[in-house]
Amino acid sequence: MSRSLFLSEWERMWKRKITWLFLIAMPAVVAATAKYYAGHNLGTPPASPEYTWAGNFPVMALIEQLIVVFNVISLVLLTLSVTEEYRSGQIRMVMLRSFTAGQLLRAKWLAHTAVMALYFTVYLLFSGVAGLLFFKSHDYMQLFYYDHTVRVSGMLGYTLMYYAIAFMTVLALGSVFMAAAVISRTTTGAVGLGLGFLLCSLGFPLIYQLANRVGGLGMPAMLKYLSLTEIQYSGIAVMLGQAQAVNSGAVALAALLVCALYAAVFGVGSLLVFSKSDRWM
């Protein structure tokens, strides 16, 4: 894949108003999240991991918005980049140049990855500022799945790791959305498939745990992390946790393998379908 093709796809993404709209909306999302947690603090004891301080607000802000905001942004951008361009005929124009379908899809994926990385960075920066503006500072704070408090100086590494893993899960889900965009002939179909997968991913842990409990199946609770949204909801915190009651290492290994499996299966599948010569006829 050439550098010029990647830059072309990067520029095409930023020519869409929706890409700029998502970026401009980040401060508003952070502000709304800060308002929510400020109200939540009123009924939460300061010793609770659910209590929000200036130091842990960037993580709390991401926990609140990761599943809905970032996943939906990824779905919309990939749908517009692939399905909408196919429907409008823009992809056919690119295919007339000396690039293969595989090169084009990889360029679109890398451009999408770069844009999502920018969104995560902007969100982190605004969350850091909002934390200092709207919440009290404290030298120690309690985190989820920790048996001890954490110094505010240790929150930087924790926060960066949390954002890095969250970014990885969004890319894993993005590979599914890419597959939906590739096989769909309309934007409505692509968005519908993507949202349908999100709903199934959200529902799987609940159904699995209910069936396991009611049916007495005795299946390991770890299997709930076959759901990417469950990894986002609780898995990241468990992976980074330091409590004796949880096996952080096992969860981390399972989550990483699941993300890699989704990325490999749906990524390769998308490439194979996208590269079919009769698709552009």
Coordinates of C-alpha atoms in Angstrom, one line a residue:
M1 CA 0.0 0.0 0.0
S2 CA 1.3 3.4 -1.0
R3 CA 1.6 6.4 1.2
S4 CA -0.3 8.4 -1.3
L5 CA -3.3 6.1 -1.1
F6 CA -3.4 6.3 2.7
L7 CA -3.2 10.1 2.5
S8 CA -6.0 10.1 -0.1
E9 CA -8.3 8.1 2.2
W10 CA -7.3 10.3 5.1
E11 CA -8.3 13.4 3.2
R12 CA -11.6 11.8 2.0
M13 CA -12.5 11.1 5.6
W14 CA -12.0 14.7 6.6
K15 CA -14.0 16.0 3.7
R16 CA -17.1 14.6 5.3
K17 CA -18.9 16.9 7.7
I18 CA -19.7 14.1 10.0
T19 CA -16.1 13.4 10.8
W20 CA -15.6 17.0 11.9
L21 CA -18.9 16.9 13.7
F22 CA -17.8 14.0 15.8
L23 CA -14.6 15.8 16.6
I24 CA -16.3 19.0 17.6
A25 CA -18.8 17.1 19.7
M26 CA -16.1 15.6 22.0
P27 CA -16.0 18.6 24.4
A28 CA -19.8 18.5 24.7
V29 CA -19.7 14.8 25.4
V30 CA -17.0 15.3 28.1
A31 CA -19.0 18.2 29.7
A32 CA -22.2 16.1 29.8
T33 CA -20.4 13.2 31.3
A34 CA -18.8 15.5 33.9
K35 CA -22.2 16.8 34.8
Y36 CA -23.6 13.3 35.2
Y37 CA -20.7 12.2 37.5
A38 CA -20.9 15.4 39.6
G39 CA -24.5 14.5 40.3
H40 CA -23.6 10.9 40.9
N41 CA -21.0 11.9 43.5
L42 CA -23.7 13.4 45.7
G43 CA -25.0 10.0 46.6
T44 CA -21.7 8.1 46.5
P45 CA -19.2 7.7 49.4
P46 CA -15.7 9.1 48.6
A47 CA -14.2 5.7 49.4
S48 CA -16.2 4.0 46.7
P49 CA -14.5 3.2 43.3
E50 CA -17.6 4.8 41.7
Y51 CA -16.7 8.2 43.3
T52 CA -15.2 10.6 40.7
W53 CA -12.1 12.6 41.5
A54 CA -10.1 14.8 39.2
G55 CA -7.5 12.1 38.9
N56 CA -9.8 9.3 37.8
F57 CA -12.3 11.3 35.8
P58 CA -10.7 10.5 32.4
V59 CA -11.2 6.8 33.0
M60 CA -14.7 7.2 34.4
A61 CA -15.6 9.4 31.4
L62 CA -14.4 6.7 29.0
I63 CA -16.2 4.0 30.9
E64 CA -19.5 5.9 30.5
Q65 CA -19.1 6.6 26.8
L66 CA -17.0 3.8 25.3
I67 CA -19.7 1.3 24.4
V68 CA -22.2 3.7 22.8
V69 CA -20.3 6.8 21.6
F70 CA -17.0 5.3 20.3
N71 CA -18.5 2.2 18.9
V72 CA -21.2 4.1 17.1
I73 CA -18.7 6.6 15.7
S74 CA -16.6 3.7 14.4
L75 CA -19.7 2.1 12.8
V76 CA -20.8 5.3 11.1
L77 CA -17.4 6.2 9.7
L78 CA -16.7 2.8 8.3
T79 CA -20.2 2.6 6.8
L80 CA -19.6 6.0 5.0
S81 CA -16.1 5.0 4.0
V82 CA -17.1 1.7 2.4
T83 CA -20.8 1.2 1.8
E84 CA -21.8 4.8 1.0
E85 CA -18.8 5.2 -1.4
Y86 CA -19.8 2.0 -3.1
R87 CA -23.4 3.1 -3.4
S88 CA -22.4 6.5 -4.8
G89 CA -19.8 5.0 -7.2
Q90 CA -16.8 6.8 -5.6
I91 CA -15.0 3.5 -5.0
R92 CA -15.3 2.6 -8.7
M93 CA -13.4 5.8 -9.5
V94 CA -10.6 4.9 -7.2
M95 CA -10.5 1.4 -8.6
L96 CA -9.8 2.8 -12.0
R97 CA -6.4 3.9 -10.7
S98 CA -3.5 1.5 -10.3
F99 CA -4.5 0.2 -6.9
T100 CA -5.9 -3.2 -6.0
A101 CA -9.0 -3.7 -4.0
G102 CA -6.9 -5.1 -1.1
Q103 CA -4.7 -2.0 -1.1
L104 CA -7.7 0.2 -1.1
L105 CA -9.4 -1.6 1.8
R106 CA -6.2 -1.5 3.9
A107 CA -5.8 2.2 3.2
K108 CA -9.4 2.8 4.4
W109 CA -8.8 0.7 7.5
L110 CA -5.5 2.6 8.4
A111 CA -7.2 5.9 7.8
H112 CA -10.1 4.9 10.1
T113 CA -7.6 3.7 12.7
A114 CA -5.8 7.0 12.6
V115 CA -9.0 9.0 12.9
M116 CA -10.2 6.9 15.9
A117 CA -6.8 7.3 17.6
L118 CA -7.2 11.1 17.2
Y119 CA -10.7 11.0 18.7
F120 CA -9.4 9.0 21.7
T121 CA -6.5 11.4 22.2
V122 CA -8.8 14.5 22.0
Y123 CA -11.3 12.8 24.4
L124 CA -8.5 12.0 26.9
L125 CA -7.1 15.6 26.8
F126 CA -10.5 17.2 27.3
S127 CA -11.3 14.7 30.1
G128 CA -8.1 15.6 31.9
V129 CA -9.0 19.3 31.7
A130 CA -12.6 18.7 32.8
G131 CA -11.4 16.6 35.7
L132 CA -9.4 19.5 37.1
L133 CA -12.1 22.0 36.5
F134 CA -15.2 20.1 37.9
F135 CA -13.9 17.6 40.5
K136 CA -11.8 17.8 43.6
S137 CA -8.3 16.5 43.7
H138 CA -7.2 13.8 46.1
D139 CA -3.9 12.1 46.8
Y140 CA -5.5 8.6 47.0
M141 CA -8.5 7.1 45.2
Q142 CA -10.1 3.7 45.0
L143 CA -10.3 1.9 41.7
F144 CA -12.4 -1.0 40.5
Y145 CA -11.0 -4.4 41.3
Y146 CA -8.3 -3.0 43.6
D147 CA -7.8 -4.1 47.2
H148 CA -5.9 -0.9 48.0
T149 CA -6.1 2.8 47.1
V150 CA -4.0 4.3 44.3
R151 CA -1.9 7.4 44.5
V152 CA -2.9 10.2 42.1
S153 CA 0.7 9.9 40.7
G154 CA 0.0 6.4 39.6
M155 CA -3.2 7.3 37.7
L156 CA -1.4 8.4 34.6
G157 CA -0.1 5.0 33.7
Y158 CA -3.4 3.4 34.6
T159 CA -5.3 5.9 32.5
L160 CA -3.0 5.4 29.5
M161 CA -3.3 1.7 29.7
Y162 CA -7.1 1.9 30.0
Y163 CA -7.4 4.1 26.9
A164 CA -5.0 1.8 24.9
I165 CA -6.9 -1.3 25.7
A166 CA -10.2 0.4 25.0
F167 CA -8.9 1.6 21.7
M168 CA -7.9 -2.0 20.8
T169 CA -11.5 -3.2 21.6
V170 CA -13.0 -0.5 19.4
L171 CA -10.7 -1.6 16.5
A172 CA -11.8 -5.3 17.1
L173 CA -15.4 -4.2 16.9
G174 CA -14.5 -2.0 13.9
S175 CA -13.4 -5.2 12.0
V176 CA -16.9 -6.5 12.5
F177 CA -18.4 -3.2 11.3
M178 CA -16.0 -3.2 8.3
A179 CA -17.3 -6.7 7.4
A180 CA -20.9 -5.4 7.6
A181 CA -20.0 -2.4 5.5
V182 CA -18.4 -4.6 2.8
I183 CA -21.2 -7.1 2.4
S184 CA -24.0 -4.5 2.6
R185 CA -25.2 -2.7 -0.5
T186 CA -26.9 0.1 1.4
T187 CA -25.9 2.3 4.3
T188 CA -29.1 1.3 6.2
G189 CA -28.2 -2.3 5.9
A190 CA -24.6 -1.8 7.1
V191 CA -25.7 0.3 10.1
G192 CA -28.5 -2.2 10.9
L193 CA -26.0 -5.2 10.8
G194 CA -23.5 -3.2 13.0
L195 CA -26.1 -2.2 15.5
G196 CA -27.5 -5.7 15.5
F197 CA -24.1 -7.1 16.4
L198 CA -23.7 -4.6 19.2
L199 CA -27.1 -5.6 20.6
C200 CA -26.2 -9.3 20.4
S201 CA -22.8 -8.6 22.0
L202 CA -24.5 -6.7 24.8
G203 CA -27.1 -9.4 25.4
F204 CA -24.9 -12.4 25.3
P205 CA -23.3 -12.1 28.8
L206 CA -26.8 -11.7 30.4
I207 CA -28.2 -14.7 28.5
Y208 CA -25.1 -16.8 29.2
Q209 CA -25.0 -16.0 32.9
L210 CA -28.8 -16.6 33.2
A211 CA -28.6 -19.9 31.4
N212 CA -25.6 -21.0 33.4
R213 CA -27.2 -20.2 36.7
V214 CA -30.7 -21.5 36.0
G215 CA -29.6 -24.5 34.0
G216 CA -26.8 -25.3 36.4
L217 CA -24.4 -25.8 33.5
G218 CA -21.3 -25.0 35.5
M219 CA -19.7 -23.3 32.5
P220 CA -16.8 -20.9 33.4
A221 CA -17.8 -17.3 33.9
M222 CA -14.8 -16.3 31.7
L223 CA -16.8 -17.2 28.6
K224 CA -18.8 -14.0 29.0
Y225 CA -15.7 -12.2 27.6
L226 CA -16.5 -13.7 24.2
S227 CA -18.6 -10.5 24.0
L228 CA -16.5 -7.5 23.0
T229 CA -18.8 -5.1 24.7
E230 CA -18.4 -7.1 27.9
I231 CA -14.7 -6.7 27.6
Q232 CA -15.3 -3.0 27.3
Y233 CA -17.8 -2.9 30.2
S234 CA -15.9 -4.8 32.8
G235 CA -13.1 -6.7 31.2
I236 CA -10.7 -3.8 31.0
A237 CA -11.0 -2.9 34.6
V238 CA -10.5 -6.5 35.6
M239 CA -7.4 -6.8 33.3
L240 CA -5.9 -3.8 35.1
G241 CA -7.1 -4.8 38.5
Q242 CA -4.9 -5.8 41.5
A243 CA -7.5 -7.6 43.7
Q244 CA -6.9 -11.1 45.0
A245 CA -10.4 -12.0 44.2
V246 CA -10.0 -11.7 40.4
N247 CA -7.6 -13.4 38.1
S248 CA -6.4 -10.4 36.1
G249 CA -3.9 -12.3 34.0
A250 CA -6.3 -14.9 32.8
V251 CA -8.9 -12.3 31.9
A252 CA -6.2 -10.3 30.0
L253 CA -5.1 -13.3 28.0
A254 CA -8.7 -14.3 27.2
A255 CA -9.7 -10.7 26.2
L256 CA -6.6 -10.3 24.0
L257 CA -7.2 -13.6 22.3
V258 CA -10.9 -12.8 21.7
C259 CA -10.0 -9.3 20.2
A260 CA -7.4 -10.9 18.0
L261 CA -9.8 -13.6 16.8
Y262 CA -12.5 -11.1 15.9
A263 CA -10.0 -8.9 14.1
A264 CA -8.5 -11.8 12.2
V265 CA -11.7 -13.5 11.1
F266 CA -13.7 -10.4 10.2
G267 CA -10.6 -8.6 8.8
V268 CA -9.6 -11.4 6.5
G269 CA -13.3 -12.0 5.6
S270 CA -13.7 -8.4 4.6
L271 CA -10.6 -8.4 2.5
L272 CA -11.7 -11.6 0.6
V273 CA -15.2 -10.2 -0.1
F274 CA -13.9 -6.8 -1.0
S275 CA -11.3 -8.2 -3.4
K276 CA -13.8 -10.2 -5.4
S277 CA -13.5 -8.9 -9.0
D278 CA -17.2 -9.1 -9.8
R279 CA -18.1 -6.8 -6.9
W280 CA -17.2 -3.7 -9.0
M281 CA -19.0 -4.8 -12.1

